[in-house]
Short mmCIF file of C-alpha atoms in Angstrom, two decimals:
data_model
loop_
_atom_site.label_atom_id
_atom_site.label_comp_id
_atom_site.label_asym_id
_atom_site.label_seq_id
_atom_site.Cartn_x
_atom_site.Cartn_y
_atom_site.Cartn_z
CA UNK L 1 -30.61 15.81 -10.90
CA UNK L 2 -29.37 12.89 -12.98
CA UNK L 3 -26.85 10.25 -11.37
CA UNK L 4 -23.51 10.23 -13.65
CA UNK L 5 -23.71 6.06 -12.60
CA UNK L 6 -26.54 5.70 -14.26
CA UNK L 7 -26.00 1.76 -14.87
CA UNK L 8 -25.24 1.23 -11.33
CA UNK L 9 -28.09 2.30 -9.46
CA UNK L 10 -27.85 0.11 -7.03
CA UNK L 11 -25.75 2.17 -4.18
CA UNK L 12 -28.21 4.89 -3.30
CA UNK L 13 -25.10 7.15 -1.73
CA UNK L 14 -22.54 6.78 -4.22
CA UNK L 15 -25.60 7.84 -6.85
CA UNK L 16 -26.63 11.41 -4.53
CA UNK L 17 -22.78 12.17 -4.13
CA UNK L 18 -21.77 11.61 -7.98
CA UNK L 19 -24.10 14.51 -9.71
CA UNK L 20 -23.92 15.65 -13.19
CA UNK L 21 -22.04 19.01 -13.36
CA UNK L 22 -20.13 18.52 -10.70
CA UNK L 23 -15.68 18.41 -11.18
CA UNK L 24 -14.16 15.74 -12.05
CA UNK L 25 -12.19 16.31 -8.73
CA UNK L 26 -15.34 15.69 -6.69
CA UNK L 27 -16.89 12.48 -7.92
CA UNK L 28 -16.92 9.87 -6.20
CA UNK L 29 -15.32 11.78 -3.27
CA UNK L 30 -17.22 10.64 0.00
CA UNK L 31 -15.90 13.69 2.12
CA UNK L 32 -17.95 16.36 -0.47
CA UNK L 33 -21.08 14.29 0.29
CA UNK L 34 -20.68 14.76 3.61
CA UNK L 35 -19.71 11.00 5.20
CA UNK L 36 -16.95 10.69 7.31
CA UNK L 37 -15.45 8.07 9.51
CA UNK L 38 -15.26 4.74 9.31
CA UNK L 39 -18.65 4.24 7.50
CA UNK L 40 -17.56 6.63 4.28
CA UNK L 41 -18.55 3.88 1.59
CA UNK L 42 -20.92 1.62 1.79
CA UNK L 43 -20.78 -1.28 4.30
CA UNK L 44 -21.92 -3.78 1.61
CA UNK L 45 -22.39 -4.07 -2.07
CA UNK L 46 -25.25 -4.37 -4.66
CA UNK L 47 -25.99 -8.06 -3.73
CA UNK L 48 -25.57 -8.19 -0.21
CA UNK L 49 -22.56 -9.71 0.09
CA UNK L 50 -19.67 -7.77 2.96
CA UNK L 51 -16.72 -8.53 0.16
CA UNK L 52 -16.81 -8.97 -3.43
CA UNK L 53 -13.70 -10.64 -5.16
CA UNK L 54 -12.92 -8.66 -8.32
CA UNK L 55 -11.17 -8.99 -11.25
CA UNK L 56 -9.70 -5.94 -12.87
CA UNK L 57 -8.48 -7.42 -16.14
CA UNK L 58 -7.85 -4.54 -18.48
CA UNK L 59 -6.47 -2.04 -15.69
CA UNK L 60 -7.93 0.94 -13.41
CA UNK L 61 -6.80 4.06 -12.24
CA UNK L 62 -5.40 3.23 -8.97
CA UNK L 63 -7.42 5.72 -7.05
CA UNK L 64 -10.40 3.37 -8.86
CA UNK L 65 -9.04 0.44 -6.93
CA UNK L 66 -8.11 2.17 -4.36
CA UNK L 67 -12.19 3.25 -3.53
CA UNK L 68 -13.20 -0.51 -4.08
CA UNK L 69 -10.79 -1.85 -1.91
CA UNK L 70 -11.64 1.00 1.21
CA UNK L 71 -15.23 -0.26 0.31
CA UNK L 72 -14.26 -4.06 1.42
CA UNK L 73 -13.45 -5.67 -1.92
CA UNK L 74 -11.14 -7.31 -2.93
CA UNK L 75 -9.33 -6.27 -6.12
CA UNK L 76 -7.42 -8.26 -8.20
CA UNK L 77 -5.11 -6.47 -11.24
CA UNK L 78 -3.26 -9.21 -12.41
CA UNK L 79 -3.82 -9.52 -16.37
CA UNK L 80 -5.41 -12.63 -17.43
CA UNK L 81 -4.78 -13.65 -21.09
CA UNK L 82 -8.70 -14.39 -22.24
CA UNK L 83 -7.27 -17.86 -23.89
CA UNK L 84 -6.58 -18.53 -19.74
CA UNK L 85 -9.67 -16.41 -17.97
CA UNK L 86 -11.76 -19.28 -18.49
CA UNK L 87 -10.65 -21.65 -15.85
CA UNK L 88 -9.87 -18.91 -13.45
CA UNK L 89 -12.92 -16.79 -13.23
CA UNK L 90 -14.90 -18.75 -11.32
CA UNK L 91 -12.72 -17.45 -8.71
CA UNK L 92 -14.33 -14.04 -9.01
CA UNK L 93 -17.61 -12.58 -8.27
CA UNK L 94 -17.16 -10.09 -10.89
CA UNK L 95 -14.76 -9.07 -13.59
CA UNK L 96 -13.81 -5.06 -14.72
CA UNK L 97 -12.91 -4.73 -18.21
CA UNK L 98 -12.54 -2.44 -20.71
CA UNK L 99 -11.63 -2.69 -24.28
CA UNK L 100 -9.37 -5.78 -24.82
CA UNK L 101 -11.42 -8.97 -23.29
CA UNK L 102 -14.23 -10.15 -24.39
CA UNK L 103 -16.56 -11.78 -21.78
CA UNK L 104 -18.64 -14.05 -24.30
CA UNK L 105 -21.01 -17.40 -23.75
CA UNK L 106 -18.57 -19.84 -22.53
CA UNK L 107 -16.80 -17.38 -20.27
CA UNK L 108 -19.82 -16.60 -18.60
CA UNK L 109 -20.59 -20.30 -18.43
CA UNK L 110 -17.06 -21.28 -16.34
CA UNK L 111 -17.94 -18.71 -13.98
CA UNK L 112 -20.66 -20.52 -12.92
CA UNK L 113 -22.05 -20.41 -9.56
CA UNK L 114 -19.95 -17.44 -8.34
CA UNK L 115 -19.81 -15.07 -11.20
CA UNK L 116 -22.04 -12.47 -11.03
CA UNK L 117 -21.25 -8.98 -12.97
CA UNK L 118 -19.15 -7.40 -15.44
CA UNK L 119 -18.26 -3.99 -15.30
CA UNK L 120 -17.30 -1.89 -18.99
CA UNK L 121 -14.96 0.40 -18.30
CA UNK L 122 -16.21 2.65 -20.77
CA UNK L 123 -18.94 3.18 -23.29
CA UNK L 124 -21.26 0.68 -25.07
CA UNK L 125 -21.00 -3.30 -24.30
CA UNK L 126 -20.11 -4.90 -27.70
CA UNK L 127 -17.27 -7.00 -25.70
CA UNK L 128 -20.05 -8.60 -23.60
CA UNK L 129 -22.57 -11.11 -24.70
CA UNK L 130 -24.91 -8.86 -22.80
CA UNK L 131 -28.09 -10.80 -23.74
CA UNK L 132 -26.98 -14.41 -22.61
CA UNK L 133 -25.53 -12.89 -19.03
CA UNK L 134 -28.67 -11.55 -18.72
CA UNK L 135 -30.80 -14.82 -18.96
CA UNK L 136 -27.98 -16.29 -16.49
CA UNK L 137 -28.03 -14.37 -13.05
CA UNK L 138 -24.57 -11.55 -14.52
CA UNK L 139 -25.24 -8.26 -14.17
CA UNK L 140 -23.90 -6.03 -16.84
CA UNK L 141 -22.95 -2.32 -16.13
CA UNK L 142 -21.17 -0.07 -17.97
CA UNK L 143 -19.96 3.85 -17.63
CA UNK L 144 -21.67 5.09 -20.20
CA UNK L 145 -20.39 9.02 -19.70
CA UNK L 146 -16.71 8.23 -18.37
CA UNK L 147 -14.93 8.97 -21.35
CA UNK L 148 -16.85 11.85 -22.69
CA UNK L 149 -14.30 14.80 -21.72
CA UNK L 150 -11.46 13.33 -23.47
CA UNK L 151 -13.18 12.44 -26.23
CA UNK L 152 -14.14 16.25 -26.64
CA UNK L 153 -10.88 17.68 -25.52
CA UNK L 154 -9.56 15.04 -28.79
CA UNK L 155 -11.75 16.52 -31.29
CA UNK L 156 -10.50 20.08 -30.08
CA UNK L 157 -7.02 18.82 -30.57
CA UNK L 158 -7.45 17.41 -33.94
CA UNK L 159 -9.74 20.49 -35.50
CA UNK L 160 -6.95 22.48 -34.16
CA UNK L 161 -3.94 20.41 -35.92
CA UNK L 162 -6.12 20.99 -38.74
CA UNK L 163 -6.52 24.47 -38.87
CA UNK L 164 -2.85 25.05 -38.43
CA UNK L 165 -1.94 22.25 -40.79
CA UNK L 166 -0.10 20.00 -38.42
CA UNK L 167 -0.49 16.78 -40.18
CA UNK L 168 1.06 17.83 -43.96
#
């Protein structure tokens, strides 16, 4: 079976517990893969490190934050205007975003040594100078099928508004 975090393959578990096919109820959800206890998540992340400091500057569905603080991270949700993320994120490790910042060359640049990923909340990278973080050390992930359901229960929507002539 194919992982549904395809560009994050680096936690083994939460790949075999988050199958294609499976409800949206269940992904992600350590207790239908079978882990219980205190060691549910993953003890440490994709770079060996116990606690990552991360930056969620475009928002996240609190149960979101919710599994990456249980995992030992912690998350930060304050909104950073991008004219002022430049001199604070080399306080993070990594940064979430999703539509609205842009994580270019000199952003990746000021977070310099610590910075290390950015996550796109959502499909394609065109807000991330993925090339540049690349040659630098940042890893660049994005979740490629998250959206996918909504963007098919929209078209739904709209061929039905047409074919009862909603929109006049």
């Amino acid at each position: 079976m194919r992982s549904c975090v395809v560009r994050c393959p680096h936690l083994t578990k939460y790949r075999q517990m988050c199958q294609v096919g499976t409800p949206d109820t269940t992904r992600m959800n350590p207790a239908v893969a079978g882990w219980t206890g205190k060691n549910a998540y993953p003890t440490e992340n994709s770079f060996g490190d116990k606690i990552m400091r991360i930056l969620v500057n475009d928002g996240m569905a609190p149960i979101g934050q919710k599994m990456l603080e249980d995992a030992g991270h912690e998350v930060i949700t304050d909104k950073i205007p991008q004219e002022e993320l430049a001199g604070k994120i080399g306080e993070f490790d990594a940064i979430v975003v999703r539509s609205a910042t842009k994580v270019r060359k000199d952003l990746i640049d000021a977070g310099k040594p610590r910075f290390r990923a950015v996550v796109r909340g959502g499909v394609g990278i065109d807000n991330i100078d993925h090339v540049y973080a690349g040659e630098n050390g940042v890893k660049v992930m994005n979740t490629p099928a998250a959206s996918s359901p909504s963007v098919a229960e929209l078209a739904i929507a709209h061929m039905f508004a047409i074919s009862r002539h909603v929109v006049q």
